[in-house]
Amino acid sequence: MLQRLKNVIVATSFLAALIVSQQAFAHAHLASATPADKATISESPKMLTLTFTEGVEPKFSGVMLMGADGSMVHTGKFTVDSADNKVVNVPLTAPLKTGSYRVDWHVLSVDGHKTKGSYNFTLK
Ligand SMILES: [Cu+2]
């Protein structure tokens, strides 16, 4: 009886761990970005590139670029790479001034889950 209970507990916790890890992997999280998070760069980038862990739906996804004072920086159109829907490009229409910037992103992944986040980089 006790052994049976132990088996049930082991099976249940295994299942719980499996579900948690699947959830962690099933959403579109930011895998990498250019300029990278916390990067200090010396030249104004022509484009922001964000790579996610899942494919994203361009219709319900977006990226906002903000200056240190919180003012929005005008960017070009958000596009999903035609060869890889995990990669998002946002062209910059004008060179950035030196200073720190915050990138706010929100995406709808192809599995229908919404995620969002932000990161910073500095132009010296
Ligand atoms: Cu998901």
PDB file of C-alpha atoms and ligand atoms in Angstrom:
ATOM      1  CA  MET A   1       0.000   0.000   0.000  1.00  0.00           C
ATOM      2  CA  LEU A   2       2.767   2.401   0.970  1.00  0.00           C
ATOM      3  CA  GLN A   3       4.765   1.421  -2.110  1.00  0.00           C
ATOM      4  CA  ARG A   4       1.766   2.094  -4.300  1.00  0.00           C
ATOM      5  CA  LEU A   5       1.349   5.536  -2.760  1.00  0.00           C
ATOM      6  CA  LYS A   6       5.027   6.253  -3.370  1.00  0.00           C
ATOM      7  CA  ASN A   7       4.642   5.264  -7.002  1.00  0.00           C
ATOM      8  CA  VAL A   8       1.706   7.610  -7.402  1.00  0.00           C
ATOM      9  CA  ILE A   9       3.660  10.484  -5.849  1.00  0.00           C
ATOM     10  CA  VAL A  10       6.651   9.860  -8.108  1.00  0.00           C
ATOM     11  CA  ALA A  11       4.437   9.625 -11.200  1.00  0.00           C
ATOM     12  CA  THR A  12       2.556  12.809 -10.278  1.00  0.00           C
ATOM     13  CA  SER A  13       5.630  14.907  -9.649  1.00  0.00           C
ATOM     14  CA  PHE A  14       7.196  13.641 -12.865  1.00  0.00           C
ATOM     15  CA  LEU A  15       4.078  14.663 -14.776  1.00  0.00           C
ATOM     16  CA  ALA A  16       4.038  18.075 -13.078  1.00  0.00           C
ATOM     17  CA  ALA A  17       7.680  18.675 -13.979  1.00  0.00           C
ATOM     18  CA  LEU A  18       6.961  17.659 -17.571  1.00  0.00           C
ATOM     19  CA  ILE A  19       4.037  20.076 -17.845  1.00  0.00           C
ATOM     20  CA  VAL A  20       6.033  22.956 -16.361  1.00  0.00           C
ATOM     21  CA  SER A  21       8.977  22.400 -18.706  1.00  0.00           C
ATOM     22  CA  GLN A  22       6.677  22.153 -21.729  1.00  0.00           C
ATOM     23  CA  GLN A  23       5.045  25.441 -20.826  1.00  0.00           C
ATOM     24  CA  ALA A  24       8.423  27.069 -20.461  1.00  0.00           C
ATOM     25  CA  PHE A  25       9.427  25.933 -23.931  1.00  0.00           C
ATOM     26  CA  ALA A  26       6.126  26.403 -25.718  1.00  0.00           C
ATOM     27  CA  HIS A  27       6.052  30.193 -25.521  1.00  0.00           C
ATOM     28  CA  ALA A  28       7.962  32.670 -27.590  1.00  0.00           C
ATOM     29  CA  HIS A  29      10.705  34.023 -25.363  1.00  0.00           C
ATOM     30  CA  LEU A  30      13.452  36.289 -26.562  1.00  0.00           C
ATOM     31  CA  ALA A  31      16.444  34.094 -27.429  1.00  0.00           C
ATOM     32  CA  SER A  32      18.759  36.856 -28.632  1.00  0.00           C
ATOM     33  CA  ALA A  33      18.731  40.377 -29.973  1.00  0.00           C
ATOM     34  CA  THR A  34      20.920  42.737 -32.016  1.00  0.00           C
ATOM     35  CA  PRO A  35      21.890  45.084 -30.470  1.00  0.00           C
ATOM     36  CA  ALA A  36      21.991  42.684 -27.547  1.00  0.00           C
ATOM     37  CA  ASP A  37      20.500  43.207 -24.109  1.00  0.00           C
ATOM     38  CA  LYS A  38      22.773  45.477 -22.003  1.00  0.00           C
ATOM     39  CA  ALA A  39      25.074  46.017 -24.986  1.00  0.00           C
ATOM     40  CA  THR A  40      27.027  49.224 -25.410  1.00  0.00           C
ATOM     41  CA  ILE A  41      27.486  50.010 -29.066  1.00  0.00           C
ATOM     42  CA  SER A  42      29.403  52.767 -30.795  1.00  0.00           C
ATOM     43  CA  GLU A  43      27.478  53.008 -34.061  1.00  0.00           C
ATOM     44  CA  SER A  44      23.778  53.589 -34.530  1.00  0.00           C
ATOM     45  CA  PRO A  45      22.178  50.327 -35.649  1.00  0.00           C
ATOM     46  CA  LYS A  46      20.231  50.312 -38.904  1.00  0.00           C
ATOM     47  CA  MET A  47      17.953  47.619 -37.615  1.00  0.00           C
ATOM     48  CA  LEU A  48      16.784  45.900 -34.463  1.00  0.00           C
ATOM     49  CA  THR A  49      16.732  42.139 -34.800  1.00  0.00           C
ATOM     50  CA  LEU A  50      14.992  39.976 -32.243  1.00  0.00           C
ATOM     51  CA  THR A  51      15.149  36.196 -32.313  1.00  0.00           C
ATOM     52  CA  PHE A  52      12.513  34.281 -30.394  1.00  0.00           C
ATOM     53  CA  THR A  53      12.305  30.682 -29.234  1.00  0.00           C
ATOM     54  CA  GLU A  54       9.076  30.185 -31.221  1.00  0.00           C
ATOM     55  CA  GLY A  55       7.646  31.465 -34.459  1.00  0.00           C
ATOM     56  CA  VAL A  56       5.654  34.688 -34.058  1.00  0.00           C
ATOM     57  CA  GLU A  57       2.535  36.090 -35.729  1.00  0.00           C
ATOM     58  CA  PRO A  58       3.328  39.546 -37.134  1.00  0.00           C
ATOM     59  CA  LYS A  59      -0.303  40.688 -36.887  1.00  0.00           C
ATOM     60  CA  PHE A  60      -0.410  40.608 -33.096  1.00  0.00           C
ATOM     61  CA  SER A  61       3.213  41.365 -32.355  1.00  0.00           C
ATOM     62  CA  GLY A  62       5.150  44.560 -32.098  1.00  0.00           C
ATOM     63  CA  VAL A  63       8.319  46.277 -30.948  1.00  0.00           C
ATOM     64  CA  MET A  64       8.646  49.757 -29.481  1.00  0.00           C
ATOM     65  CA  LEU A  65      11.884  51.637 -29.092  1.00  0.00           C
ATOM     66  CA  MET A  66      12.131  54.212 -26.340  1.00  0.00           C
ATOM     67  CA  GLY A  67      14.754  56.767 -25.448  1.00  0.00           C
ATOM     68  CA  ALA A  68      16.092  57.309 -21.924  1.00  0.00           C
ATOM     69  CA  ASP A  69      13.425  59.952 -21.288  1.00  0.00           C
ATOM     70  CA  GLY A  70      10.688  57.490 -22.245  1.00  0.00           C
ATOM     71  CA  SER A  71       9.937  59.154 -25.562  1.00  0.00           C
ATOM     72  CA  MET A  72       9.153  56.823 -28.430  1.00  0.00           C
ATOM     73  CA  VAL A  73      11.594  56.543 -31.289  1.00  0.00           C
ATOM     74  CA  HIS A  74       9.988  56.265 -34.696  1.00  0.00           C
ATOM     75  CA  THR A  75      10.883  53.000 -36.407  1.00  0.00           C
ATOM     76  CA  GLY A  76      10.123  51.342 -39.703  1.00  0.00           C
ATOM     77  CA  LYS A  77       7.783  48.432 -40.151  1.00  0.00           C
ATOM     78  CA  PHE A  78       8.005  45.366 -37.955  1.00  0.00           C
ATOM     79  CA  THR A  79       8.535  42.337 -40.164  1.00  0.00           C
ATOM     80  CA  VAL A  80       8.931  38.637 -39.546  1.00  0.00           C
ATOM     81  CA  ASP A  81      11.772  37.066 -41.542  1.00  0.00           C
ATOM     82  CA  SER A  82      10.286  35.166 -44.471  1.00  0.00           C
ATOM     83  CA  ALA A  83      12.827  32.368 -44.077  1.00  0.00           C
ATOM     84  CA  ASP A  84      12.489  32.017 -40.294  1.00  0.00           C
ATOM     85  CA  ASN A  85       9.398  33.148 -38.428  1.00  0.00           C
ATOM     86  CA  LYS A  86      11.344  33.215 -35.144  1.00  0.00           C
ATOM     87  CA  VAL A  87      13.280  36.238 -36.393  1.00  0.00           C
ATOM     88  CA  VAL A  88      11.817  39.738 -36.296  1.00  0.00           C
ATOM     89  CA  ASN A  89      13.355  42.812 -37.907  1.00  0.00           C
ATOM     90  CA  VAL A  90      12.570  46.429 -37.143  1.00  0.00           C
ATOM     91  CA  PRO A  91      14.445  48.904 -39.363  1.00  0.00           C
ATOM     92  CA  LEU A  92      15.392  52.273 -37.927  1.00  0.00           C
ATOM     93  CA  THR A  93      14.491  55.171 -40.161  1.00  0.00           C
ATOM     94  CA  ALA A  94      17.041  57.611 -38.760  1.00  0.00           C
ATOM     95  CA  PRO A  95      20.350  57.315 -36.880  1.00  0.00           C
ATOM     96  CA  LEU A  96      19.946  57.207 -33.116  1.00  0.00           C
ATOM     97  CA  LYS A  97      21.448  59.856 -30.871  1.00  0.00           C
ATOM     98  CA  THR A  98      23.835  58.686 -28.213  1.00  0.00           C
ATOM     99  CA  GLY A  99      22.124  57.554 -25.046  1.00  0.00           C
ATOM    100  CA  SER A 100      20.367  54.584 -23.580  1.00  0.00           C
ATOM    101  CA  TYR A 101      17.407  52.904 -25.197  1.00  0.00           C
ATOM    102  CA  ARG A 102      14.762  50.448 -24.159  1.00  0.00           C
ATOM    103  CA  VAL A 103      13.158  47.943 -26.491  1.00  0.00           C
ATOM    104  CA  ASP A 104       9.664  46.820 -25.474  1.00  0.00           C
ATOM    105  CA  TRP A 105       8.392  43.794 -27.352  1.00  0.00           C
ATOM    106  CA  HIS A 106       5.171  41.845 -27.305  1.00  0.00           C
ATOM    107  CA  VAL A 107       4.524  38.845 -29.484  1.00  0.00           C
ATOM    108  CA  LEU A 108       1.871  36.300 -30.204  1.00  0.00           C
ATOM    109  CA  SER A 109       3.582  33.000 -30.871  1.00  0.00           C
ATOM    110  CA  VAL A 110       2.270  30.620 -33.516  1.00  0.00           C
ATOM    111  CA  ASP A 111       0.874  28.395 -30.730  1.00  0.00           C
ATOM    112  CA  GLY A 112      -1.417  31.258 -29.695  1.00  0.00           C
ATOM    113  CA  HIS A 113       0.363  32.411 -26.529  1.00  0.00           C
ATOM    114  CA  LYS A 114       1.209  36.017 -25.785  1.00  0.00           C
ATOM    115  CA  THR A 115       4.485  37.009 -24.194  1.00  0.00           C
ATOM    116  CA  LYS A 116       6.195  40.332 -23.670  1.00  0.00           C
ATOM    117  CA  GLY A 117       9.400  41.758 -22.330  1.00  0.00           C
ATOM    118  CA  SER A 118      11.957  44.474 -22.660  1.00  0.00           C
ATOM    119  CA  TYR A 119      15.699  44.991 -22.812  1.00  0.00           C
ATOM    120  CA  ASN A 120      18.150  47.870 -22.985  1.00  0.00           C
ATOM    121  CA  PHE A 121      21.139  48.933 -24.971  1.00  0.00           C
ATOM    122  CA  THR A 122      23.319  52.022 -24.956  1.00  0.00           C
ATOM    123  CA  LEU A 123      24.743  53.966 -27.854  1.00  0.00           C
ATOM    124  CA  LYS A 124      27.977  55.680 -26.852  1.00  0.00           C
TER     125      LYS A 124
HETATM  126 CU    CU B   1       3.085  28.994 -25.761  1.00  0.00          CU
END
